[in-house]
Amino acid sequence: MQTSNENHRQRFIDMLSFRPVGRPVTWYFYQPVGLLEHGEKLNDLYEKYPGDFDTFTRQPIPVLPPEVFDAEGRYYERKTDEWGAEWEYRIWGVMGHALNVPVKKLADAANYKLPQLPAYLTDIEGQKKYFAERKKNFYTFGGAGGLFERMWAIRGFSDFMMDIEDDAPETLALLDRLTDYFRAHVESAAEAGADGISFGDDYGTQDALLVSKETFRRVVKPRLKRMLEPAAAKGMHIHFHTCGRVINLFDDLKDLGIGSIWPQLPAYDLRELKDAIDFYRFSIALHTDRAITMTHGTPNEVRELVLLENEIFKPKDGGAWFHIEVDNGFPFDNIKAMIETIYSL
């Protein structure tokens, strides 16, 4: 376990640079749904095993109001977001389903108004101070958005997929506007002095790409390039999360300047994935299988999987770290087994 005076920033830099670290680097995402289900004992566990990306502070335990439950006592909400999409939520704290989208017809695309940019993006001096303070101890990332995911939440999944296959000019023009919207996030982080950019977009199913490689290169890749240009120009590290099997896009991701990936591990043979990331020189976030092992496995199966990940990806040699995130339905003993095993390596 790291000590209070350990320089987490340098550990993260060493790991990204494929240099050895004393123990595997860890990056926690404190999902509120885990705290809802497990309460303060999850805080106790987090506090005992702090990560390398932030100083741990005890997280608030969510309390849900009675109006978010239906007559049978099941959680259910519908909300409209700032983009104008109405979402249905059936598991609190987990992404819902877009029921109604704001651009139902191609003719509506030109008049669709994007939300205002967050106010902090224009406060460059404030951001400079924020990143400078964090850099004393931690590696720093600015954020960007997912073009693909955001567009289908605006246009609707099926319509958007058809639009890009048809090269519908109305949708492509809206996609260009969205690209510039997220580019502004990258520009701001670059100007303010962040070390890197972290963003996510899902391009795969469990066994294949959502679109052909040709469509990705024609529609998505040039817009990602424009979005990421301010970071690439400054040599910033670019970290990318994508669910699904996207190994056939690794050459394109590398061409875009992406340096590390957070993949959905169960979509791959782990040894095949290790060979691929070694070839393209990606560092990798290891997010232990949430859908099956963490939810339905035993503590021993969790331990065995973490040990296998360690054996294959060798995070102490650099180039890999553990992403720790507690989703709904994880038995506490499995969470404990995952974290204790990681910190025993």
Coordinates of C-alpha atoms in Angstrom, one line a residue:
M1 CA 0.0 0.0 0.0
Q2 CA 1.3 3.5 -0.8
T3 CA 2.4 5.8 2.0
S4 CA 1.1 9.3 2.5
N5 CA 4.3 10.9 1.1
E6 CA 4.4 8.8 -2.0
N7 CA 4.3 10.8 -5.3
H8 CA 1.3 9.4 -7.1
R9 CA 1.9 11.7 -10.0
Q10 CA 5.4 10.3 -10.7
R11 CA 4.0 6.7 -10.3
F12 CA 1.4 7.4 -12.9
I13 CA 3.9 9.0 -15.3
D14 CA 6.3 6.1 -14.8
M15 CA 3.5 3.6 -15.5
L16 CA 2.4 5.5 -18.7
S17 CA 6.0 5.5 -19.8
F18 CA 6.3 1.7 -19.4
R19 CA 8.7 2.0 -16.5
P20 CA 8.5 -0.3 -13.4
V21 CA 6.5 0.8 -10.4
G22 CA 6.6 -0.6 -6.9
R23 CA 3.1 -2.0 -7.0
P24 CA 0.3 -1.8 -9.5
V25 CA -1.1 1.7 -10.1
T26 CA -4.8 2.1 -9.2
W27 CA -7.4 4.6 -10.4
Y28 CA -10.8 4.6 -8.5
F29 CA -14.1 5.7 -10.0
Y30 CA -16.4 6.2 -7.0
Q31 CA -19.7 5.2 -8.5
P32 CA -22.6 6.4 -6.3
V33 CA -24.6 3.2 -6.9
G34 CA -21.9 1.1 -5.1
L35 CA -22.2 3.4 -2.1
L36 CA -26.0 3.2 -2.2
E37 CA -25.8 -0.6 -2.0
H38 CA -22.9 -1.0 0.5
G39 CA -22.8 2.2 2.6
E40 CA -20.0 3.2 4.9
K41 CA -18.3 -0.2 4.7
L42 CA -17.4 0.6 1.1
N43 CA -15.9 3.9 2.3
D44 CA -14.0 2.0 4.9
L45 CA -12.5 -0.2 2.2
Y46 CA -11.6 2.7 0.0
E47 CA -10.0 4.5 2.8
K48 CA -7.9 1.5 3.7
Y49 CA -6.7 1.1 0.1
P50 CA -6.4 4.6 -1.4
G51 CA -5.7 5.1 -5.1
D52 CA -3.1 7.0 -7.1
F53 CA -5.4 9.5 -8.9
D54 CA -6.8 11.6 -6.0
T55 CA -6.6 12.0 -2.3
F56 CA -9.4 9.9 -0.8
T57 CA -12.2 11.6 1.0
R58 CA -15.2 9.7 2.4
Q59 CA -17.9 9.7 -0.2
P60 CA -21.5 10.7 0.6
I61 CA -24.0 7.8 0.9
P62 CA -26.9 8.5 -1.4
V63 CA -30.4 8.6 0.0
L64 CA -33.2 8.2 -2.5
P65 CA -36.5 10.0 -2.1
P66 CA -39.7 8.0 -2.0
E67 CA -41.1 9.5 -5.2
V68 CA -38.5 7.7 -7.4
F69 CA -40.1 4.4 -6.6
D70 CA -43.2 2.9 -8.3
A71 CA -46.2 1.3 -6.6
E72 CA -44.3 -2.0 -6.4
G73 CA -41.3 -0.4 -4.7
R74 CA -39.1 -0.5 -7.8
Y75 CA -36.9 2.4 -8.8
Y76 CA -38.1 4.2 -11.9
E77 CA -37.4 7.7 -13.3
R78 CA -37.7 9.6 -16.5
K79 CA -35.6 12.8 -17.0
T80 CA -34.9 15.1 -19.8
D81 CA -31.2 16.1 -20.1
E82 CA -29.6 19.4 -21.1
W83 CA -29.4 18.1 -24.7
G84 CA -33.1 17.7 -25.0
A85 CA -33.2 13.8 -24.8
E86 CA -35.6 12.1 -22.4
W87 CA -34.1 9.1 -20.6
E88 CA -35.7 6.2 -18.8
Y89 CA -33.8 5.0 -15.7
R90 CA -34.6 1.6 -14.0
I91 CA -31.4 1.2 -12.0
W92 CA -30.4 4.2 -10.0
G93 CA -26.9 5.6 -10.8
V94 CA -26.7 3.6 -14.1
M95 CA -27.0 5.0 -17.6
G96 CA -30.6 4.8 -18.8
H97 CA -32.2 4.5 -22.2
A98 CA -33.0 7.4 -24.5
L99 CA -36.8 7.2 -25.1
N100 CA -37.3 10.5 -26.9
V101 CA -34.7 12.4 -28.9
P102 CA -34.7 16.0 -29.9
V103 CA -33.8 15.5 -33.6
K104 CA -36.5 13.2 -34.9
K105 CA -36.3 14.3 -38.5
L106 CA -33.4 15.2 -40.7
A107 CA -35.0 18.6 -41.3
D108 CA -34.7 19.3 -37.6
A109 CA -30.9 18.9 -37.5
A110 CA -30.0 22.4 -38.7
N111 CA -32.1 24.1 -36.1
Y112 CA -31.0 22.0 -33.2
K113 CA -29.2 24.1 -30.6
L114 CA -26.3 22.5 -28.6
P115 CA -26.2 23.3 -24.9
Q116 CA -24.0 26.2 -23.7
L117 CA -20.5 25.3 -23.0
P118 CA -19.8 24.9 -19.2
A119 CA -18.7 28.2 -17.7
Y120 CA -15.5 26.8 -16.3
L121 CA -14.1 26.3 -19.8
T122 CA -13.7 30.0 -20.3
D123 CA -12.2 30.5 -16.8
I124 CA -8.7 29.6 -18.0
E125 CA -6.9 31.2 -15.1
G126 CA -9.1 29.3 -12.7
Q127 CA -8.4 26.1 -14.6
K128 CA -4.6 26.8 -14.6
K129 CA -4.7 27.1 -10.8
Y130 CA -6.7 23.9 -10.5
F131 CA -4.3 21.9 -12.6
A132 CA -1.2 23.4 -11.1
E133 CA -2.4 22.5 -7.6
R134 CA -3.3 18.9 -8.6
K135 CA 0.0 18.5 -10.4
K136 CA 1.8 18.7 -7.0
N137 CA 0.7 15.2 -6.3
F138 CA -1.4 13.8 -9.2
Y139 CA -1.5 13.3 -12.9
T140 CA -4.2 15.6 -14.5
F141 CA -6.7 15.0 -17.2
G142 CA -9.1 17.3 -19.0
G143 CA -12.2 15.8 -20.5
A144 CA -13.9 15.6 -23.9
G145 CA -17.1 14.0 -25.1
G146 CA -18.1 11.0 -27.1
L147 CA -19.2 12.0 -30.6
F148 CA -20.8 8.7 -31.5
E149 CA -22.7 8.2 -28.2
R150 CA -23.9 11.8 -28.0
M151 CA -25.1 11.9 -31.6
W152 CA -27.3 8.8 -31.2
A153 CA -28.8 10.3 -28.1
I154 CA -29.6 13.4 -30.1
R155 CA -30.8 11.7 -33.3
G156 CA -31.8 8.2 -32.1
F157 CA -29.6 5.1 -32.6
S158 CA -31.2 3.5 -35.6
D159 CA -31.7 6.8 -37.5
F160 CA -28.2 7.9 -36.7
M161 CA -26.7 4.6 -38.0
M162 CA -28.7 4.9 -41.2
D163 CA -27.7 8.6 -41.6
I164 CA -24.0 7.9 -41.5
E165 CA -24.3 5.0 -43.9
D166 CA -26.1 7.4 -46.3
D167 CA -23.8 10.3 -45.6
A168 CA -26.8 12.4 -44.8
P169 CA -25.6 16.0 -45.0
E170 CA -27.9 17.2 -42.3
T171 CA -26.6 14.7 -39.7
L172 CA -23.0 15.2 -40.8
A173 CA -23.3 19.0 -40.4
L174 CA -24.7 18.5 -36.9
L175 CA -21.9 16.0 -36.1
D176 CA -19.4 18.7 -37.2
R177 CA -21.0 21.2 -34.8
L178 CA -20.8 18.6 -32.0
T179 CA -17.1 18.0 -32.9
D180 CA -16.4 21.7 -32.4
Y181 CA -18.3 21.7 -29.2
F182 CA -16.1 19.0 -27.7
R183 CA -13.0 20.4 -29.3
A184 CA -13.6 23.5 -27.2
H185 CA -13.2 21.3 -24.1
V186 CA -9.9 19.9 -25.4
E187 CA -8.7 23.4 -26.2
S188 CA -9.5 24.7 -22.8
A189 CA -7.7 21.8 -21.0
A190 CA -4.7 22.2 -23.3
E191 CA -4.4 25.9 -22.6
A192 CA -4.9 25.4 -18.9
G193 CA -2.0 23.0 -18.7
A194 CA -3.6 19.6 -18.1
D195 CA -1.3 16.6 -18.7
G196 CA -3.8 14.7 -20.8
I197 CA -7.3 14.3 -22.2
S198 CA -9.6 11.5 -21.2
F199 CA -12.7 10.6 -23.1
G200 CA -14.9 7.7 -24.1
D201 CA -17.0 6.6 -27.1
D202 CA -18.4 3.1 -27.7
Y203 CA -17.7 1.6 -31.2
G204 CA -18.2 -2.1 -30.6
T205 CA -20.6 -4.9 -29.8
Q206 CA -19.3 -8.0 -27.8
D207 CA -17.8 -9.5 -31.0
A208 CA -17.6 -6.9 -33.8
L209 CA -17.6 -3.2 -34.7
L210 CA -20.9 -1.2 -34.7
V211 CA -20.0 0.2 -38.1
S212 CA -17.6 -0.9 -40.8
K213 CA -14.0 0.2 -40.6
E214 CA -14.5 2.1 -43.8
T215 CA -17.5 4.0 -42.2
F216 CA -15.4 4.7 -39.1
R217 CA -12.6 6.1 -41.2
R218 CA -14.9 8.1 -43.4
V219 CA -17.3 9.6 -40.8
V220 CA -15.8 9.3 -37.3
K221 CA -12.0 9.3 -37.5
P222 CA -11.6 12.7 -39.2
R223 CA -13.9 14.3 -36.6
L224 CA -12.1 12.7 -33.7
K225 CA -8.8 14.0 -35.2
R226 CA -10.2 17.5 -35.3
M227 CA -11.6 17.2 -31.7
L228 CA -8.2 16.0 -30.4
E229 CA -5.9 18.3 -32.4
P230 CA -5.3 20.8 -29.6
A231 CA -4.1 18.0 -27.3
A232 CA -2.0 16.3 -30.0
A233 CA -0.4 19.6 -30.9
K234 CA 0.9 19.9 -27.4
G235 CA 1.9 16.3 -27.0
M236 CA -0.6 15.6 -24.3
H237 CA -1.5 12.1 -23.3
I238 CA -4.8 10.9 -24.7
H239 CA -6.7 8.3 -22.8
F240 CA -9.7 6.6 -24.5
H241 CA -12.4 4.3 -23.1
T242 CA -14.6 2.2 -25.4
C243 CA -16.8 -0.8 -24.7
G244 CA -17.1 -3.7 -27.2
R245 CA -14.6 -5.4 -29.3
V246 CA -12.7 -2.7 -31.3
I247 CA -9.3 -4.4 -31.9
N248 CA -9.8 -3.7 -35.6
L249 CA -9.6 0.0 -34.9
F250 CA -6.4 -0.1 -32.9
D251 CA -4.3 1.2 -35.8
D252 CA -6.7 4.1 -36.3
L253 CA -6.7 4.9 -32.6
K254 CA -2.9 4.9 -32.6
D255 CA -3.0 7.2 -35.7
L256 CA -5.2 9.6 -33.7
G257 CA -2.5 9.9 -31.0
I258 CA -4.3 7.9 -28.4
G259 CA -1.8 6.6 -25.9
S260 CA -3.8 4.5 -23.5
I261 CA -7.1 2.6 -23.7
W262 CA -9.7 1.4 -21.2
P263 CA -11.3 -1.5 -23.0
Q264 CA -14.1 -3.9 -22.1
L265 CA -11.9 -6.8 -21.2
P266 CA -14.4 -9.7 -21.6
A267 CA -14.8 -8.7 -25.3
Y268 CA -11.3 -10.0 -25.9
D269 CA -9.0 -13.0 -25.3
L270 CA -6.7 -11.4 -22.8
R271 CA -3.5 -12.8 -24.3
E272 CA -4.6 -11.6 -27.8
L273 CA -5.3 -8.2 -26.3
K274 CA -1.9 -8.1 -24.6
D275 CA -0.2 -8.8 -27.9
A276 CA -2.2 -6.1 -29.6
I277 CA -1.5 -3.4 -27.1
D278 CA 2.2 -4.3 -27.1
F279 CA 2.3 -4.0 -30.9
Y280 CA 0.6 -0.6 -30.8
R281 CA 2.4 0.5 -27.6
F282 CA -0.8 1.3 -25.7
S283 CA -0.9 1.4 -22.0
I284 CA -4.1 -0.1 -20.6
A285 CA -6.6 0.2 -17.8
L286 CA -7.6 -3.2 -16.4
H287 CA -11.2 -3.1 -15.4
T288 CA -12.0 -6.6 -14.0
D289 CA -15.1 -8.1 -15.7
R290 CA -18.1 -6.5 -14.1
A291 CA -20.9 -8.2 -16.0
I292 CA -20.1 -11.8 -15.0
T293 CA -17.3 -12.3 -12.5
M294 CA -17.8 -9.3 -10.2
T295 CA -21.6 -9.7 -10.2
H296 CA -22.1 -13.4 -10.3
G297 CA -18.7 -15.0 -9.4
T298 CA -17.3 -16.0 -6.1
P299 CA -14.6 -14.2 -4.2
N300 CA -12.2 -16.9 -5.2
E301 CA -13.1 -16.5 -8.9
V302 CA -12.5 -12.7 -8.5
R303 CA -9.1 -13.3 -7.0
E304 CA -8.2 -15.8 -9.7
L305 CA -9.2 -13.3 -12.5
V306 CA -7.2 -10.4 -10.9
L307 CA -4.2 -12.7 -10.6
L308 CA -4.6 -13.7 -14.3
E309 CA -4.8 -10.1 -15.3
N310 CA -1.6 -9.5 -13.3
E311 CA 0.1 -12.4 -14.9
I312 CA -0.7 -11.3 -18.5
F313 CA -0.4 -7.6 -18.3
K314 CA 2.3 -7.3 -15.6
P315 CA 1.3 -3.8 -14.3
K316 CA 4.3 -3.6 -12.0
D317 CA 6.4 -3.5 -15.1
G318 CA 4.6 -0.4 -16.3
G319 CA 2.1 0.1 -19.1
A320 CA -1.0 -1.1 -17.2
W321 CA -3.0 -0.1 -14.2
F322 CA -6.1 -1.3 -12.4
H323 CA -9.4 0.6 -12.9
I324 CA -11.5 0.1 -9.7
E325 CA -15.3 0.9 -10.1
V326 CA -18.1 -0.7 -8.1
D327 CA -21.3 -1.1 -10.1
N328 CA -24.8 -2.2 -9.0
G329 CA -25.1 -5.8 -7.9
F330 CA -21.5 -6.5 -6.8
P331 CA -21.5 -8.6 -3.6
F332 CA -19.3 -6.8 -1.1
D333 CA -17.1 -9.9 -0.6
N334 CA -16.3 -9.8 -4.3
I335 CA -15.4 -6.1 -4.1
K336 CA -13.2 -6.8 -1.1
A337 CA -11.5 -9.7 -2.8
M338 CA -10.8 -7.6 -5.9
I339 CA -9.2 -4.7 -4.0
E340 CA -7.3 -6.8 -1.5
T341 CA -5.9 -9.0 -4.3
I342 CA -4.8 -5.9 -6.3
Y343 CA -3.0 -4.4 -3.3
S344 CA -1.3 -7.7 -2.4
L345 CA 0.5 -7.9 -5.8

